[in-house]
Each structure stands twice: as C-alpha cells, then as structure tokens.
Short mmCIF file of C-alpha atoms in Angstrom, two decimals:
data_model
loop_
_atom_site.label_atom_id
_atom_site.label_comp_id
_atom_site.label_asym_id
_atom_site.label_seq_id
_atom_site.Cartn_x
_atom_site.Cartn_y
_atom_site.Cartn_z
CA MET A 1 -61.27 -24.57 -6.69
CA SER A 2 -62.13 -21.85 -4.16
CA ARG A 3 -65.59 -21.33 -2.73
CA PHE A 4 -68.07 -19.57 -4.99
CA GLU A 5 -68.38 -16.57 -2.69
CA ASP A 6 -64.60 -16.13 -2.66
CA ARG A 7 -64.45 -16.22 -6.45
CA LEU A 8 -67.38 -13.85 -6.70
CA ALA A 9 -65.84 -11.36 -4.25
CA ALA A 10 -62.55 -11.45 -6.15
CA ARG A 11 -64.29 -10.78 -9.44
CA MET A 12 -66.37 -7.95 -7.96
CA GLU A 13 -63.17 -6.34 -6.73
CA ASP A 14 -61.15 -6.86 -9.93
CA ALA A 15 -63.91 -5.66 -12.27
CA ARG A 16 -65.33 -3.04 -9.88
CA SER A 17 -68.74 -4.45 -10.71
CA LEU A 18 -71.91 -5.81 -9.16
CA LEU A 19 -73.47 -6.36 -12.59
CA CYS A 20 -74.55 -9.78 -13.83
CA VAL A 21 -75.56 -10.19 -17.47
CA GLY A 22 -78.23 -12.78 -18.17
CA LEU A 23 -77.43 -14.86 -21.25
CA ASP A 24 -81.08 -15.44 -22.11
CA PRO A 25 -81.84 -16.12 -25.79
CA SER A 26 -85.54 -15.23 -25.69
CA PRO A 27 -87.94 -16.76 -28.26
CA GLY A 28 -87.99 -13.65 -30.46
CA LEU A 29 -84.21 -13.53 -30.77
CA VAL A 30 -83.00 -13.19 -34.36
CA LEU A 31 -79.98 -15.42 -34.88
CA GLY A 32 -77.38 -15.50 -37.62
CA GLU A 33 -76.72 -18.00 -40.37
CA GLY A 34 -73.67 -19.89 -39.03
CA PRO A 35 -73.56 -23.59 -38.11
CA ASP A 36 -74.29 -22.75 -34.45
CA PRO A 37 -75.97 -19.32 -34.38
CA LEU A 38 -77.01 -19.61 -30.72
CA PHE A 39 -73.43 -20.17 -29.62
CA ASP A 40 -72.31 -17.31 -31.88
CA TRP A 41 -74.87 -15.04 -30.18
CA GLY A 42 -73.67 -16.02 -26.71
CA ARG A 43 -70.02 -15.58 -27.65
CA GLN A 44 -70.71 -12.10 -29.04
CA VAL A 45 -72.61 -10.99 -25.92
CA ILE A 46 -69.79 -12.28 -23.71
CA ALA A 47 -67.14 -10.57 -25.83
CA GLN A 48 -69.00 -7.26 -25.67
CA THR A 49 -69.84 -7.28 -21.96
CA HIS A 50 -67.29 -9.32 -20.00
CA ARG A 51 -65.24 -6.31 -18.91
CA HIS A 52 -68.22 -4.92 -17.04
CA VAL A 53 -69.58 -7.93 -15.15
CA CYS A 54 -69.09 -9.80 -11.90
CA ALA A 55 -70.98 -12.83 -13.27
CA PHE A 56 -72.94 -14.26 -16.18
CA LYS A 57 -76.29 -16.04 -15.76
CA PRO A 58 -77.75 -18.24 -18.51
CA ASN A 59 -81.41 -19.19 -18.00
CA LEU A 60 -81.60 -22.86 -18.92
CA ALA A 61 -85.23 -22.68 -20.08
CA PHE A 62 -84.35 -20.70 -23.20
CA TYR A 63 -81.78 -23.32 -24.24
CA GLU A 64 -83.90 -26.33 -23.30
CA ALA A 65 -86.79 -24.89 -25.34
CA ARG A 66 -84.66 -25.40 -28.46
CA GLY A 67 -84.17 -29.08 -27.68
CA SER A 68 -80.86 -30.92 -27.93
CA VAL A 69 -79.48 -28.25 -30.25
CA GLY A 70 -80.02 -25.58 -27.63
CA VAL A 71 -78.46 -27.65 -24.85
CA ALA A 72 -75.44 -28.34 -27.09
CA SER A 73 -75.08 -24.59 -27.69
CA LEU A 74 -75.18 -23.97 -23.94
CA GLU A 75 -72.46 -26.57 -23.44
CA LYS A 76 -70.29 -24.71 -25.95
CA ILE A 77 -71.00 -21.36 -24.27
CA MET A 78 -69.95 -22.84 -20.92
CA ASP A 79 -66.76 -24.27 -22.44
CA TYR A 80 -66.02 -20.88 -24.01
CA LEU A 81 -66.46 -19.09 -20.68
CA ALA A 82 -64.27 -21.62 -18.87
CA SER A 83 -61.46 -21.26 -21.39
CA ARG A 84 -61.61 -17.51 -22.10
CA HIS A 85 -62.92 -16.04 -18.84
CA PRO A 86 -62.26 -18.52 -16.01
CA ASP A 87 -62.25 -15.69 -13.47
CA ILE A 88 -65.93 -14.83 -14.11
CA PRO A 89 -68.40 -16.95 -12.11
CA VAL A 90 -71.37 -18.38 -14.02
CA ILE A 91 -74.77 -18.87 -12.39
CA GLY A 92 -77.15 -21.41 -13.90
CA ASP A 93 -80.71 -20.12 -13.62
CA ALA A 94 -82.40 -23.51 -13.27
CA LYS A 95 -84.69 -23.22 -10.19
CA ARG A 96 -84.30 -26.93 -9.49
CA ALA A 97 -85.36 -29.10 -6.54
CA ASP A 98 -86.71 -32.62 -6.20
CA ILE A 99 -86.50 -35.75 -4.05
CA GLY A 100 -83.03 -36.99 -3.15
CA SER A 101 -81.91 -39.15 -6.09
CA THR A 102 -83.43 -36.80 -8.66
CA SER A 103 -81.91 -33.76 -7.00
CA ASP A 104 -78.54 -35.51 -6.96
CA ALA A 105 -78.86 -36.07 -10.71
CA TYR A 106 -79.71 -32.41 -11.22
CA ALA A 107 -76.66 -31.35 -9.19
CA ARG A 108 -74.34 -33.62 -11.15
CA PHE A 109 -75.65 -32.32 -14.48
CA LEU A 110 -75.54 -28.64 -13.54
CA PHE A 111 -72.29 -28.61 -11.55
CA ASP A 112 -70.23 -31.45 -12.99
CA HIS A 113 -71.37 -31.66 -16.61
CA LEU A 114 -72.27 -28.07 -17.49
CA GLY A 115 -69.82 -26.59 -14.99
CA PHE A 116 -71.91 -23.90 -13.31
CA ASP A 117 -70.34 -22.19 -10.31
CA ALA A 118 -73.78 -21.65 -8.74
CA VAL A 119 -77.39 -22.51 -9.53
CA THR A 120 -80.79 -21.12 -8.57
CA LEU A 121 -82.89 -23.46 -6.43
CA ASN A 122 -86.50 -23.75 -5.30
CA PRO A 123 -86.92 -24.19 -1.51
CA TRP A 124 -90.46 -25.56 -1.67
CA LEU A 125 -89.48 -29.21 -1.10
CA GLY A 126 -87.31 -28.38 1.90
CA ARG A 127 -83.73 -28.96 2.94
CA ASP A 128 -83.46 -32.67 2.10
CA ALA A 129 -84.32 -31.96 -1.54
CA LEU A 130 -81.51 -29.39 -1.76
CA ARG A 131 -78.92 -31.41 0.15
CA PRO A 132 -77.03 -32.57 -3.01
CA PHE A 133 -76.52 -28.88 -3.81
CA LEU A 134 -75.97 -27.60 -0.27
CA ASP A 135 -73.29 -30.24 0.36
CA ARG A 136 -71.11 -28.83 -2.43
CA ALA A 137 -68.97 -26.36 -0.48
CA ASP A 138 -67.24 -25.12 -3.63
CA ARG A 139 -70.49 -24.15 -5.40
CA GLY A 140 -73.18 -21.55 -4.76
CA CYS A 141 -76.82 -22.30 -3.92
CA VAL A 142 -79.00 -19.33 -4.94
CA ILE A 143 -82.33 -19.94 -3.25
CA LEU A 144 -85.59 -18.31 -4.33
CA CYS A 145 -86.91 -16.15 -1.52
CA ARG A 146 -88.83 -12.96 -2.44
CA THR A 147 -89.48 -12.69 -6.15
CA SER A 148 -90.71 -9.81 -8.28
CA ASN A 149 -93.35 -11.56 -10.39
CA PRO A 150 -97.00 -10.40 -9.95
CA GLY A 151 -98.17 -13.69 -8.44
CA ALA A 152 -95.45 -13.85 -5.79
CA ASP A 153 -97.86 -12.82 -3.03
CA ASP A 154 -100.02 -15.91 -3.63
CA LEU A 155 -97.65 -17.84 -1.35
CA GLN A 156 -94.71 -15.70 -0.28
CA THR A 157 -96.70 -13.40 2.01
CA VAL A 158 -98.82 -16.12 3.65
CA GLU A 159 -98.08 -15.93 7.38
CA VAL A 160 -96.38 -18.86 9.09
CA ASP A 161 -96.05 -18.55 12.87
CA GLY A 162 -96.55 -14.82 12.64
CA GLU A 163 -94.16 -14.04 9.79
CA PRO A 164 -94.49 -14.08 5.98
CA LEU A 165 -93.40 -17.31 4.35
CA TRP A 166 -90.61 -15.56 2.43
CA GLN A 167 -89.12 -14.39 5.74
CA ARG A 168 -89.35 -17.95 7.08
CA VAL A 169 -87.37 -19.09 4.02
CA ALA A 170 -84.75 -16.37 4.53
CA ARG A 171 -84.36 -17.28 8.20
CA MET A 172 -84.08 -21.01 7.52
CA VAL A 173 -81.49 -20.49 4.81
CA ALA A 174 -79.39 -18.19 7.00
CA GLU A 175 -79.65 -20.19 10.23
CA GLU A 176 -79.92 -23.81 9.08
CA TRP A 177 -79.11 -24.39 5.41
CA ASN A 178 -75.99 -22.23 5.10
CA ALA A 179 -73.68 -24.40 7.20
CA LEU A 180 -71.02 -24.37 4.48
CA GLY A 181 -71.39 -20.65 3.72
CA ASN A 182 -72.46 -21.33 0.13
CA CYS A 183 -76.03 -19.97 0.14
CA LEU A 184 -77.38 -16.84 -1.53
CA LEU A 185 -80.95 -15.54 -1.85
CA VAL A 186 -82.98 -14.35 -4.84
CA MET A 187 -84.57 -11.02 -3.87
CA GLY A 188 -86.60 -9.13 -6.49
CA ALA A 189 -85.70 -5.51 -7.21
CA THR A 190 -89.33 -4.39 -7.21
CA ARG A 191 -89.67 -4.90 -3.43
CA PRO A 192 -86.99 -2.69 -1.82
CA ASP A 193 -88.66 -2.68 1.60
CA ASP A 194 -88.50 -6.47 1.69
CA LEU A 195 -84.92 -6.32 0.45
CA ARG A 196 -84.07 -4.08 3.40
CA THR A 197 -85.81 -6.47 5.81
CA ALA A 198 -83.94 -9.43 4.38
CA ARG A 199 -80.62 -7.64 4.76
CA ARG A 200 -81.32 -7.09 8.45
CA MET A 201 -82.30 -10.74 8.86
CA VAL A 202 -79.41 -12.50 7.12
CA GLY A 203 -76.42 -10.19 7.58
CA ASP A 204 -73.90 -10.12 4.74
CA MET A 205 -75.36 -12.96 2.66
CA THR A 206 -75.31 -12.11 -1.04
CA PHE A 207 -78.55 -11.47 -2.92
CA LEU A 208 -79.15 -12.12 -6.61
CA VAL A 209 -81.42 -9.26 -7.65
CA PRO A 210 -83.43 -9.50 -10.88
CA GLY A 211 -85.93 -6.87 -11.96
CA VAL A 212 -83.95 -3.62 -12.25
CA GLY A 213 -85.08 -1.57 -15.24
CA ALA A 214 -87.56 -3.33 -17.51
CA GLN A 215 -89.48 -4.94 -14.62
CA GLY A 216 -89.70 -1.65 -12.72
CA GLY A 217 -87.02 -2.03 -10.05
CA ASP A 218 -85.32 1.23 -9.05
CA LEU A 219 -81.53 0.90 -8.95
CA GLU A 220 -80.86 3.43 -6.21
CA GLN A 221 -83.56 1.97 -3.96
CA VAL A 222 -82.12 -1.51 -4.45
CA LEU A 223 -78.61 -0.39 -3.57
CA ARG A 224 -79.76 1.64 -0.59
CA ALA A 225 -81.75 -1.29 0.78
CA GLY A 226 -79.43 -4.17 -0.01
CA LEU A 227 -75.75 -3.18 0.06
CA THR A 228 -73.62 -4.52 2.87
CA PRO A 229 -71.38 -2.16 4.86
CA GLN A 230 -68.54 -3.28 2.58
CA GLY A 231 -70.45 -2.02 -0.47
CA ARG A 232 -71.12 -5.50 -1.86
CA GLY A 233 -73.70 -8.20 -1.14
CA LEU A 234 -75.69 -7.69 -4.37
CA ILE A 235 -75.54 -9.32 -7.80
CA ILE A 236 -77.69 -7.04 -9.96
CA ASN A 237 -78.91 -8.92 -12.99
CA SER A 238 -79.84 -7.44 -16.35
CA SER A 239 -80.74 -9.58 -19.34
CA ARG A 240 -82.73 -8.12 -22.23
CA GLY A 241 -81.86 -4.55 -21.25
CA ILE A 242 -78.29 -5.35 -22.28
CA THR A 243 -78.43 -8.28 -24.71
CA THR A 244 -81.05 -6.66 -26.98
CA ALA A 245 -79.48 -3.19 -26.91
CA SER A 246 -78.00 -1.86 -30.14
CA ASP A 247 -74.70 -1.57 -28.26
CA PRO A 248 -74.54 -4.25 -25.52
CA SER A 249 -71.07 -3.15 -24.47
CA GLY A 250 -72.22 0.43 -23.98
CA ALA A 251 -75.39 -0.67 -22.16
CA ALA A 252 -73.37 -2.85 -19.78
CA ALA A 253 -70.83 -0.08 -19.20
CA ASP A 254 -73.58 2.44 -18.49
CA LEU A 255 -75.28 0.19 -15.94
CA GLN A 256 -71.97 -0.71 -14.28
CA GLN A 257 -71.16 2.99 -14.01
CA ALA A 258 -74.60 3.84 -12.63
CA ILE A 259 -74.25 1.14 -9.97
CA ASN A 260 -70.79 2.34 -8.95
CA GLN A 261 -71.82 5.99 -8.86
CA ALA A 262 -74.72 5.16 -6.57
CA ARG A 263 -72.48 2.96 -4.38
CA SER A 264 -70.04 5.83 -3.95
CA ILE A 265 -72.62 8.15 -2.41
CA LEU A 266 -74.64 5.72 -0.30
#
C-alpha cells in the first residue's frame, strides 16, 4: 500500500477535487426502515457523491453514540468503500491520543480493524502518545492545530516562548513529528489569516479544513490562504451541507466546481 499522501494526491488529480464529504449521521437524521438503515444511508451518500470527492471522512462519535449497532454499521460502510471505491482515501475523525499502550490499541482498531487510511489526532499528550500512529508510514496522521470552534482561543492562542500555542504545535509537527512524511494539520476555515501563517510555516503539508459554509468559513479566502503553489495542499470538508441537501450529488458537484473555479483564478 502506498503512503497516504501519495494516494490522496492521486485521487485529487484523478477526480479534479479537493472536496471531502463527511459521513456524519447526526442525531436528528431520519433513517429508513431496512435491517441496517444507517449503512443504507451511508451507502446512498457515497453513491451520490463519490465522483466529486478526494476523500470521505466519517466522524466516529456519531456511530459510537448508537452503540454496537452503530459501530457495526460503520464497519459495513468501511467494507463497502474498500470494495467499491478503493481509490478514495478515508479519514477517520476520531481525535485520539493517550499513553503508549492505549494509543497503540487505538491505532490497531482504527487502522487495522476499521481500515482508515488516516485519522485525526489530538497533540495535547505530546509525541510519545502519538508514536503508534506516527510510526505507520503508510497511514496519515491528521493533527489538530487551529480549530474553528468558539472556545479554541482558550488554549490555542496562549503564548509559549513568544508564539501562540497553535503555532508551536504546527512547528513541532513539521520539524519533529513528520519524519515519515505522513502528517497533516487540521486548520479551521474560519481563521484564514492563521491558515496563511501556517502555510508559510510548514511548506506544502496538507491541511484538513472544516468549517466552510455552515460554520462561516469563506471558500475563496481559504483557498487564497492555504493552497500550495501546485494548487493542492487542502482537503476541504463538508458534512451536513451535502449529506442533508435534497440533492447530495448536486450539492457535492456544486462545491467541487466552486473550488475548482476559484483555484483556476488564484
């Protein structure tokens, strides 16, 4: 299996897309009547949107909240993606980190059992807690850095040796944790100035960018601040804006087109 970044770059090129669709079955989701309605929902979203995406991103919390039934549905969704769309990388939005043996168990479950190509990770416990993930050269480590939630400034802007903590995280990931070239950063769309700063700090490292649309992130500002000179470097995530649309295929196509139009003129 090739490195995650290689697979991602190939998919971006083949699909002409920087769009990631979040497979997030929120609590208010109305499901059907079949034996596994959650799997049926996921399969329908994938069928309607796969032509337009560079990646899919299930948020584990929404499956875990439904107990063992939800986790079983996620397993089936992952098997479906592996068999029908093996060229599309899948990011597990898990935000995991813990002491060594626990983190190793998390990595084995997320990478080896569920089969995610990359997972989101929390840097708060430091490098040793993420080592079981970082040591997997074939998988992506998507590390929380500058998020778009209202409380992000409680910690992320606290100064450490003269720089905001989020910048310290970005620098450590780029200079120390990315020895195998498998690290990415989560950078919220609502903070384009910080996105621009991060791009200057970490070079061509890829950013997973949530928050375009419903959370207030401006697409053109995100692209202007975060694209690499090659016109890539961003995974722009949309979840409810596509999955709850009356026509998910059309919503995904519209966002893919808007991203590509903006890329062409920047």
